CSV table of C-alpha atoms in Angstrom, one decimal:
chain,number,residue,atom,x,y,z
M,1,MET,CA,0.1,0.1,0.1
M,2,ALA,CA,1.1,3.4,-0.8
M,3,ASN,CA,2.1,5.8,2.4
M,4,VAL,CA,1.4,9.6,2.0
M,5,VAL,CA,3.1,12.6,3.7
M,6,VAL,CA,0.9,15.6,3.9
M,7,VAL,CA,2.9,19.1,4.2
M,8,GLY,CA,1.8,22.8,4.1
M,9,ALA,CA,3.5,24.3,0.9
M,10,GLN,CA,3.3,27.9,2.1
M,11,TRP,CA,3.3,29.7,5.5
M,12,GLY,CA,0.8,27.2,7.3
M,13,ASP,CA,-2.8,27.6,7.8
M,14,GLU,CA,-3.5,26.1,4.1
M,15,GLY,CA,-6.2,23.8,5.2
M,16,LYS,CA,-4.3,20.7,6.3
M,17,GLY,CA,-6.9,19.6,8.8
M,18,LYS,CA,-9.6,19.0,6.3
M,19,LEU,CA,-7.4,17.3,3.8
M,20,VAL,CA,-5.7,15.1,6.3
M,21,ASP,CA,-9.1,14.1,8.0
M,22,TRP,CA,-10.3,13.4,4.3
M,23,LEU,CA,-7.3,11.1,3.6
M,24,SER,CA,-7.1,9.6,7.1
M,25,GLU,CA,-10.5,7.7,6.4
M,26,ARG,CA,-8.7,5.6,4.0
M,27,ALA,CA,-5.4,5.2,6.2
M,28,ASP,CA,-4.6,2.7,9.0
M,29,VAL,CA,-2.0,4.9,10.7
M,30,VAL,CA,-1.7,8.8,11.0
M,31,ALA,CA,1.5,10.1,12.2
M,32,ARG,CA,2.6,13.6,13.5
M,33,PHE,CA,6.3,13.8,12.7
M,34,GLN,CA,7.2,17.5,13.7
M,35,GLY,CA,6.2,20.5,15.5
M,36,GLY,CA,4.4,21.1,18.6
M,37,HIS,CA,1.1,22.4,19.9
M,38,ASN,CA,1.6,25.7,18.2
M,39,ALA,CA,0.0,24.7,14.8
M,40,GLY,CA,-3.8,24.4,14.8
M,41,HIS,CA,-6.1,22.1,12.7
M,42,THR,CA,-9.7,22.7,12.4
M,43,LEU,CA,-11.7,19.8,11.3
M,44,VAL,CA,-15.5,20.0,10.3
M,45,ILE,CA,-17.1,16.5,10.5
M,46,ASP,CA,-21.0,16.1,9.9
M,47,GLY,CA,-21.3,19.7,11.0
M,48,LYS,CA,-19.2,19.2,14.3
M,49,VAL,CA,-16.2,21.4,14.8
M,50,TYR,CA,-13.0,19.9,16.3
M,51,LYS,CA,-10.0,22.0,17.0
M,52,LEU,CA,-6.6,20.1,17.3
M,53,SER,CA,-3.1,21.5,17.8
M,54,LEU,CA,-1.1,18.5,19.1
M,55,LEU,CA,-3.2,15.2,18.5
M,56,PRO,CA,-2.9,13.9,15.0
M,57,SER,CA,-6.0,14.7,12.8
M,58,GLY,CA,-6.8,11.0,12.6
M,59,ILE,CA,-7.7,10.7,16.2
M,60,VAL,CA,-11.2,11.7,15.4
M,61,ARG,CA,-11.7,8.9,13.3
M,62,GLY,CA,-12.4,5.4,14.7
M,63,GLY,CA,-10.3,2.4,14.0
M,64,LYS,CA,-7.1,4.4,13.3
M,65,LEU,CA,-3.9,4.3,15.0
M,66,SER,CA,-2.7,8.0,15.8
M,67,VAL,CA,1.1,8.3,16.5
M,68,ILE,CA,3.0,11.4,17.9
M,69,GLY,CA,6.7,10.9,16.8
M,70,ASN,CA,9.9,11.8,18.1
M,71,GLY,CA,10.1,14.8,15.8
M,72,VAL,CA,7.3,16.5,17.8
M,73,VAL,CA,8.0,18.3,21.0
M,74,LEU,CA,5.3,17.4,23.5
M,75,ASP,CA,3.8,19.7,26.1
M,76,PRO,CA,2.3,16.9,28.5
M,77,TRP,CA,-0.1,19.3,30.2
M,78,HIS,CA,-1.5,20.3,27.1
M,79,LEU,CA,-1.6,16.7,25.6
M,80,ILE,CA,-3.9,15.7,28.7
M,81,SER,CA,-6.0,18.8,28.4
M,82,GLU,CA,-6.5,18.2,24.5
M,83,ILE,CA,-7.5,14.6,25.0
M,84,GLU,CA,-9.8,15.5,27.8
M,85,LYS,CA,-11.5,18.3,25.4
M,86,LEU,CA,-12.1,15.7,22.5
M,87,ARG,CA,-13.2,13.1,24.9
M,88,GLY,CA,-16.0,15.8,26.1
M,89,GLN,CA,-16.9,15.9,22.3
M,90,GLY,CA,-17.5,12.1,22.3
M,91,VAL,CA,-14.1,11.0,20.7
M,92,GLU,CA,-12.7,7.8,22.0
M,93,ILE,CA,-8.9,8.1,22.9
M,94,THR,CA,-7.1,5.3,24.5
M,95,THR,CA,-3.7,3.6,24.7
M,96,GLU,CA,-5.0,1.2,21.7
M,97,ASN,CA,-5.4,4.2,19.2
M,98,LEU,CA,-2.9,6.7,20.6
M,99,ILE,CA,0.7,6.1,21.1
M,100,ILE,CA,3.7,8.7,21.7
M,101,ALA,CA,7.3,8.2,21.0
M,102,GLU,CA,9.4,7.2,24.1
M,103,ASN,CA,12.2,9.6,22.8
M,104,ALA,CA,9.8,12.6,22.2
M,105,PRO,CA,11.3,15.7,24.1
M,106,LEU,CA,9.1,17.3,26.7
M,107,ILE,CA,7.9,21.2,26.5
M,108,LEU,CA,7.9,22.2,30.1
M,109,PRO,CA,6.7,25.4,31.8
M,110,LEU,CA,10.0,27.1,31.8
M,111,HIS,CA,10.1,26.6,27.8
M,112,GLY,CA,7.1,28.8,27.5
M,113,GLU,CA,8.3,31.5,29.9
M,114,LEU,CA,11.5,31.7,28.1
M,115,ASP,CA,9.8,32.1,24.8
M,116,ARG,CA,7.4,34.9,26.0
M,117,ALA,CA,10.2,36.6,27.7
M,118,ARG,CA,12.3,36.8,24.6
M,119,GLU,CA,9.4,37.9,22.6
M,120,SER,CA,8.7,40.7,25.2
M,121,GLN,CA,12.4,42.0,24.6
M,122,THR,CA,13.2,44.7,21.9
M,123,ASP,CA,11.6,44.5,18.4
M,124,SER,CA,14.9,43.4,17.0
M,125,ALA,CA,14.4,40.1,19.2
M,126,LYS,CA,11.0,39.3,18.0
M,127,ILE,CA,10.3,36.3,15.8
M,128,GLY,CA,6.4,36.3,15.9
M,129,THR,CA,6.3,32.9,17.9
M,130,THR,CA,3.0,31.6,19.6
M,131,GLY,CA,4.9,31.8,22.8
M,132,ARG,CA,4.2,28.2,23.8
M,133,GLY,CA,7.9,27.2,24.3
M,134,ILE,CA,8.4,25.0,21.0
M,135,GLY,CA,11.6,26.9,20.1
M,136,PRO,CA,13.3,26.6,23.5
M,137,ALA,CA,12.4,23.1,23.6
M,138,TYR,CA,13.9,22.1,20.4
M,139,GLU,CA,17.1,24.2,21.5
M,140,ASP,CA,17.2,21.7,24.6
M,141,LYS,CA,16.8,18.8,22.3
M,142,VAL,CA,19.8,19.6,20.2
M,143,GLY,CA,21.7,20.9,23.1
M,144,ARG,CA,21.5,17.4,24.8
M,145,ARG,CA,19.6,18.5,27.9
M,146,ALA,CA,16.2,17.8,27.2
M,147,ILE,CA,13.8,15.7,29.2
M,148,ARG,CA,12.2,13.0,27.2
M,149,VAL,CA,9.1,11.0,27.6
M,150,ALA,CA,10.9,8.0,28.8
M,151,ASP,CA,12.7,9.9,31.6
M,152,LEU,CA,9.4,10.4,33.5
M,153,ALA,CA,9.5,6.7,34.4
M,154,ASP,CA,12.4,6.8,36.6
M,155,SER,CA,12.8,9.4,39.3
M,156,ALA,CA,16.7,9.1,39.6
M,157,THR,CA,17.1,9.7,35.9
M,158,LEU,CA,14.5,12.7,35.9
M,159,GLU,CA,16.3,14.3,38.6
M,160,THR,CA,19.6,14.1,36.9
M,161,ARG,CA,18.1,15.6,33.7
M,162,VAL,CA,16.3,18.4,35.4
M,163,ASP,CA,19.7,19.4,37.3
M,164,ARG,CA,21.5,19.5,34.0
M,165,LEU,CA,18.6,21.6,32.4
M,166,LEU,CA,18.4,24.0,35.1
M,167,THR,CA,22.1,24.7,34.9
M,168,HIS,CA,21.5,26.1,31.5
M,169,HIS,CA,18.3,27.6,32.1
M,170,ASP,CA,18.7,29.4,35.4
M,171,ALA,CA,21.9,31.2,33.7
M,172,LEU,CA,19.7,32.4,30.8
M,173,ARG,CA,16.9,33.6,33.2
M,174,ARG,CA,19.4,35.6,35.2
M,175,GLY,CA,20.3,37.3,31.9
M,176,LEU,CA,16.7,38.3,31.4
M,177,GLY,CA,16.0,39.4,34.7
M,178,MET,CA,13.9,36.3,35.6
M,179,GLU,CA,13.6,34.4,39.0
M,180,PRO,CA,15.4,30.9,39.0
M,181,ILE,CA,13.2,27.9,38.5
M,182,ASP,CA,11.8,26.0,41.5
M,183,ARG,CA,13.4,22.8,41.1
M,184,LEU,CA,11.3,21.1,43.6
M,185,ALA,CA,8.1,22.3,42.0
M,186,LEU,CA,9.1,21.3,38.5
M,187,LEU,CA,10.0,17.8,39.8
M,188,ALA,CA,6.5,17.6,41.4
M,189,GLN,CA,4.8,18.8,38.4
M,190,LEU,CA,6.6,16.1,36.4
M,191,ALA,CA,5.7,13.5,38.9
M,192,GLU,CA,2.0,14.4,38.9
M,193,ILE,CA,1.7,14.2,34.9
M,194,ALA,CA,4.0,11.1,34.4
M,195,PRO,CA,1.3,8.6,35.0
M,196,GLN,CA,-1.2,10.2,32.6
M,197,VAL,CA,1.3,10.3,29.8
M,198,LEU,CA,3.4,7.2,30.2
M,199,PRO,CA,0.8,4.8,29.2
M,200,TYR,CA,0.7,6.2,25.7
M,201,ALA,CA,4.5,5.8,25.4
M,202,LYS,CA,5.9,3.1,23.0
M,203,PRO,CA,9.1,2.6,20.6
M,204,VAL,CA,7.3,4.3,18.0
M,205,TRP,CA,10.1,3.6,15.2
M,206,LYS,CA,9.4,-0.1,16.0
M,207,VAL,CA,5.5,0.2,15.8
M,208,MET,CA,5.9,2.3,12.5
M,209,ASN,CA,8.5,-0.1,10.9
M,210,ASP,CA,6.2,-3.1,11.8
M,211,ALA,CA,3.2,-1.0,10.2
M,212,CYS,CA,5.2,-0.8,7.0
M,213,ARG,CA,6.2,-4.4,6.8
M,214,ALA,CA,2.5,-5.4,7.4
M,215,GLY,CA,1.5,-3.0,4.4
M,216,LYS,CA,-0.5,-0.8,6.4
M,217,ARG,CA,-1.4,2.7,4.8
M,218,ILE,CA,0.3,5.4,6.6
M,219,LEU,CA,-0.4,9.1,6.6
M,220,PHE,CA,2.5,11.2,7.7
M,221,GLU,CA,1.1,14.5,9.1
M,222,GLY,CA,3.1,17.7,9.1
M,223,ALA,CA,2.3,20.7,11.1
M,224,GLN,CA,3.5,24.2,9.9
M,225,GLY,CA,4.0,25.1,6.4
M,226,ALA,CA,7.3,24.6,4.4
M,227,LEU,CA,8.1,28.3,4.4
M,228,LEU,CA,8.5,28.1,8.2
M,229,ASP,CA,11.2,25.2,7.7
M,230,ILE,CA,14.3,26.0,10.0
M,231,ASP,CA,16.6,25.4,6.8
M,232,PHE,CA,14.5,26.4,4.0
M,233,GLY,CA,12.0,29.1,5.3
M,234,THR,CA,12.1,32.6,5.7
M,235,TYR,CA,14.9,32.4,8.3
M,236,PRO,CA,15.0,33.7,11.1
M,237,PHE,CA,11.1,34.0,11.1
M,238,VAL,CA,10.5,30.3,10.9
M,239,THR,CA,9.7,27.5,13.4
M,240,SER,CA,12.3,25.5,15.2
M,241,SER,CA,12.2,22.4,13.3
M,242,ASN,CA,12.3,20.9,9.7
M,243,VAL,CA,8.9,21.1,8.2
M,244,ILE,CA,9.7,19.8,4.7
M,245,ALA,CA,8.6,16.2,3.5
M,246,GLY,CA,12.0,14.6,4.3
M,247,GLN,CA,11.5,15.2,8.0
M,248,ALA,CA,8.6,12.4,7.9
M,249,ALA,CA,11.2,9.9,7.9
M,250,THR,CA,13.4,10.9,11.0
M,251,GLY,CA,10.4,12.4,12.7
M,252,VAL,CA,8.9,8.9,13.2
M,253,GLY,CA,11.9,6.6,12.8
M,254,VAL,CA,11.5,5.1,9.2
M,255,GLY,CA,13.6,5.1,6.2
M,256,PRO,CA,13.1,7.3,3.4
M,257,GLY,CA,11.8,4.6,1.1
M,258,ALA,CA,8.8,4.3,3.5
M,259,ILE,CA,7.4,7.5,1.6
M,260,ASP,CA,5.5,7.0,-1.7
M,261,PHE,CA,3.6,10.1,-2.2
M,262,VAL,CA,4.2,13.7,-1.0
M,263,LEU,CA,0.9,16.0,-0.9
M,264,GLY,CA,1.5,19.6,-0.6
M,265,ILE,CA,-1.4,21.6,0.7
M,266,VAL,CA,-1.7,25.1,-1.1
M,267,LYS,CA,-4.1,27.9,-0.4
M,268,ALA,CA,-5.4,29.5,-3.7
M,269,TYR,CA,-3.9,32.7,-2.5
M,270,THR,CA,-1.4,33.5,0.2
M,271,THR,CA,-1.5,34.2,3.8
M,272,ARG,CA,1.0,34.6,6.8
M,273,VAL,CA,0.7,35.1,10.4
M,274,GLY,CA,3.5,37.0,12.6
M,275,GLU,CA,6.6,38.5,11.4
M,276,GLY,CA,8.8,38.1,8.4
M,277,PRO,CA,9.0,38.8,4.7
M,278,PHE,CA,6.0,38.6,2.4
M,279,PRO,CA,6.6,40.0,-1.1
M,280,ALA,CA,3.1,39.5,-2.5
M,281,GLU,CA,1.2,41.0,0.6
M,282,LEU,CA,-1.7,43.1,0.1
M,283,PHE,CA,-2.5,46.3,2.1
M,284,ASP,CA,-5.4,47.3,-0.1
M,285,ALA,CA,-9.2,46.3,-0.3
M,286,ASP,CA,-8.3,43.3,-2.1
M,287,GLY,CA,-6.1,42.0,0.7
M,288,GLN,CA,-9.1,43.0,3.1
M,289,ARG,CA,-11.5,41.1,1.0
M,290,LEU,CA,-9.4,38.0,1.0
M,291,GLY,CA,-9.1,38.1,4.7
M,292,GLU,CA,-12.9,38.7,5.4
M,293,ARG,CA,-13.9,36.0,2.9
M,294,GLY,CA,-11.4,33.5,4.0
M,295,HIS,CA,-12.0,34.0,7.6
M,296,GLU,CA,-8.3,34.5,8.2
M,297,PHE,CA,-7.5,34.1,11.8
M,298,GLY,CA,-5.0,31.9,13.4
M,299,THR,CA,-6.6,28.7,15.0
M,300,VAL,CA,-4.1,28.7,17.9
M,301,THR,CA,-3.5,32.4,18.4
M,302,GLY,CA,-6.5,34.1,16.9
M,303,ARG,CA,-4.0,36.6,15.3
M,304,LYS,CA,-5.4,38.0,12.0
M,305,ARG,CA,-3.4,36.6,9.0
M,306,ARG,CA,-1.7,38.8,6.6
M,307,CYS,CA,-3.0,38.1,3.1
M,308,GLY,CA,-1.8,38.3,-0.5
M,309,TRP,CA,-2.1,37.2,-4.1
M,310,PHE,CA,-0.9,33.4,-4.9
M,311,ASP,CA,2.9,33.5,-4.8
M,312,ALA,CA,3.7,30.8,-7.6
M,313,ALA,CA,7.4,31.4,-7.2
M,314,LEU,CA,7.4,30.4,-3.4
M,315,VAL,CA,5.2,27.5,-4.0
M,316,ARG,CA,7.4,26.2,-6.9
M,317,GLN,CA,10.3,26.4,-4.5
M,318,THR,CA,8.5,24.4,-1.8
M,319,CYS,CA,7.5,21.9,-4.3
M,320,ALA,CA,11.0,21.1,-5.1
M,321,THR,CA,12.5,21.2,-1.5
M,322,SER,CA,9.7,18.6,-0.5
M,323,GLY,CA,9.8,16.6,-3.8
M,324,MET,CA,6.0,17.0,-4.0
M,325,SER,CA,4.2,14.4,-6.2
M,326,GLY,CA,1.2,16.5,-6.4
M,327,ILE,CA,-0.7,19.5,-4.4
M,328,ALA,CA,-4.1,19.9,-2.9
M,329,LEU,CA,-5.6,23.4,-3.5
M,330,THR,CA,-7.6,24.8,-1.0
M,331,LYS,CA,-10.2,27.9,-0.5
M,332,LEU,CA,-10.7,28.4,-4.4
M,333,ASP,CA,-14.0,29.6,-3.4
M,334,VAL,CA,-12.5,32.8,-1.6
M,335,LEU,CA,-11.7,34.0,-5.0
M,336,ASP,CA,-15.2,33.9,-6.6
M,337,GLY,CA,-16.2,37.3,-7.7
M,338,PHE,CA,-13.1,38.9,-8.2
M,339,ASN,CA,-13.0,40.8,-11.7
M,340,THR,CA,-9.2,40.3,-11.8
M,341,LEU,CA,-6.8,38.0,-10.1
M,342,LYS,CA,-3.1,38.3,-9.9
M,343,ILE,CA,-0.4,35.7,-9.6
M,344,CYS,CA,3.2,36.4,-8.4
M,345,VAL,CA,5.4,34.6,-11.0
M,346,ALA,CA,8.8,35.9,-9.9
M,347,TYR,CA,10.7,38.9,-8.2
M,348,GLU,CA,12.3,41.9,-9.1
M,349,LEU,CA,15.4,42.6,-7.3
M,350,ASP,CA,17.6,45.4,-7.8
M,351,GLY,CA,16.4,45.7,-11.4
M,352,GLU,CA,16.9,42.1,-12.2
M,353,ARG,CA,14.3,39.3,-12.4
M,354,LEU,CA,14.7,36.3,-9.9
M,355,GLU,CA,12.7,33.2,-10.3
M,356,TYR,CA,13.0,32.2,-6.5
M,357,LEU,CA,13.2,34.0,-3.2
M,358,PRO,CA,16.8,34.5,-2.0
M,359,THR,CA,18.2,33.5,1.3
M,360,ALA,CA,19.6,36.6,2.4
M,361,ALA,CA,17.2,38.6,4.7
M,362,ASP,CA,18.2,42.0,3.1
M,363,GLN,CA,17.6,40.6,-0.4
M,364,GLN,CA,14.2,39.2,0.5
M,365,ALA,CA,13.1,42.6,2.1
M,366,ARG,CA,13.9,44.1,-1.3
M,367,CYS,CA,12.1,41.8,-3.5
M,368,LYS,CA,9.1,43.2,-5.3
M,369,PRO,CA,6.6,40.8,-7.0
M,370,ILE,CA,6.1,40.5,-10.4
M,371,TYR,CA,2.6,39.7,-11.3
M,372,GLU,CA,0.7,38.1,-14.0
M,373,GLU,CA,-3.1,38.8,-14.3
M,374,MET,CA,-6.1,36.8,-15.2
M,375,ALA,CA,-9.6,37.1,-15.5
M,376,GLY,CA,-11.7,36.2,-12.7
M,377,TRP,CA,-15.2,34.5,-12.5
M,378,SER,CA,-18.5,35.4,-11.3
M,379,ASP,CA,-20.1,31.9,-10.7
M,380,THR,CA,-19.3,30.2,-7.4
M,381,THR,CA,-16.9,27.3,-7.0
M,382,ALA,CA,-18.2,26.7,-3.3
M,383,GLY,CA,-19.3,23.0,-2.9
M,384,ALA,CA,-18.2,21.9,-6.5
M,385,ARG,CA,-17.3,18.2,-6.5
M,386,SER,CA,-16.3,17.6,-9.9
M,387,TRP,CA,-14.5,19.8,-12.8
M,388,ALA,CA,-17.8,20.2,-14.7
M,389,GLU,CA,-19.2,22.3,-11.7
M,390,LEU,CA,-16.3,24.6,-11.8
M,391,PRO,CA,-16.6,27.9,-13.9
M,392,ALA,CA,-14.2,28.1,-16.9
M,393,GLY,CA,-12.3,30.9,-15.3
M,394,ALA,CA,-11.6,28.8,-12.2
M,395,ILE,CA,-10.3,25.8,-14.2
M,396,LYS,CA,-7.9,28.1,-16.1
M,397,TYR,CA,-6.6,29.8,-12.9
M,398,VAL,CA,-5.9,26.2,-11.4
M,399,ARG,CA,-4.3,24.9,-14.7
M,400,ARG,CA,-2.0,28.0,-14.6
M,401,ILE,CA,-0.9,27.3,-11.2
M,402,GLU,CA,0.2,23.8,-12.0
M,403,GLU,CA,2.3,25.3,-15.1
M,404,LEU,CA,3.8,27.9,-12.6
M,405,ILE,CA,4.7,25.7,-9.9
M,406,GLN,CA,5.4,22.6,-12.0
M,407,CYS,CA,3.5,20.2,-10.1
M,408,PRO,CA,0.1,18.9,-10.8
M,409,VAL,CA,-3.1,19.2,-8.8
M,410,ALA,CA,-4.1,16.1,-7.0
M,411,LEU,CA,-7.1,17.4,-5.1
M,412,LEU,CA,-9.3,20.5,-5.1
M,413,SER,CA,-11.0,21.5,-2.0
M,414,THR,CA,-14.0,23.8,-2.5
M,415,SER,CA,-15.5,24.4,1.0
M,416,PRO,CA,-14.5,23.2,4.6
M,417,GLU,CA,-16.7,20.3,4.3
M,418,ARG,CA,-14.7,17.2,3.5
M,419,GLU,CA,-17.0,15.8,1.0
M,420,ASP,CA,-16.6,19.1,-1.3
M,421,THR,CA,-13.5,17.7,-2.7
M,422,ILE,CA,-12.5,16.9,-6.4
M,423,LEU,CA,-10.1,14.1,-6.7
M,424,VAL,CA,-7.9,14.0,-9.5
M,425,THR,CA,-5.0,11.8,-8.6
M,426,ASP,CA,-5.4,9.3,-5.4
M,427,PRO,CA,-2.5,9.7,-3.4
M,428,PHE,CA,-3.0,6.2,-1.9
M,429,ALA,CA,-3.1,4.5,-5.2
M,430,ASP,CA,-0.2,2.0,-5.6
């Protein structure tokens, strides 16, 4: 059976939740491979709304195994809170349908405190994070001082890990004018949460490899968009992990050969939350209209998203770095009724045409979008479930996007409802 990786191909908020849910109905295993509880997914199923930020989207589907991989940083208190919230909505969550990697690093309260303290400093220090501690937790992971899920099972090991961690963090806190961490209180918090988390802990690498050998269909679920990738995003205004498709393998402990199809989720226009460059950003009535019609507010933060025309140069770039097999185009209906549409096809930098966004921050800031104009359409695309139901102008727009990003459309989403999807290529087909 084919295994599919789903990644956002822009700055996030592309509508991954619905598509992952749509695909998860046909998968046996749904695995999160990076990020933390800073990426929100909204699922609408039979009119019922589920908001997830840490749990895999497949958790709301019965008969699926949901996996949180080692590439994820795990806030154990948020995990239990999210589990209880979903149980309150009638979702069954047990150790039979949810497992967590034993080697997943934990997000502790001190990580969120450090994150928020940094963001409250001078403007030059602001990255635009959610303040939930994801970045500091990844820093501790690569600094080899993280506390991991398995450490919760042994008090002696846990105390040693905490002492090593506090040596680093107390020094940082002094520099920021913060009080030192209460060691005993932290240990007490961890001792209290441990028995609630440990029953879900398993060697995910083994579970995933066994699933591959058994021919199970696996859906690898990414969190943020590829333009927030720590290496290939608009650095430093990025997340603290690798977001692109290659991370799916290392984020759960399987080889790259386990990936058969990479599906990039792409919004029919462009949005961004927080700081950082955005060449195609609109500050006019069209930008306002996109935001209002698209209900562009962050699931996690509630922050208003910046809006702009579709940036084909950026999506072409992310299609390449993730090796995308096809894209799922979402929110096409938001463009209904525009007389004229624009697509950013390249950039002008110091009088020269550039086909990609450069790496240097000063050059990114000077890039001006080069637009191609297309006629819009007056009829609605909302709820369409076949090409025949789409206006001719909408089909031309989709086909032009395919040409510009050098990647075919595999699915087309025409509303938040999961059934309103046009399937062109089945990602799970062998």
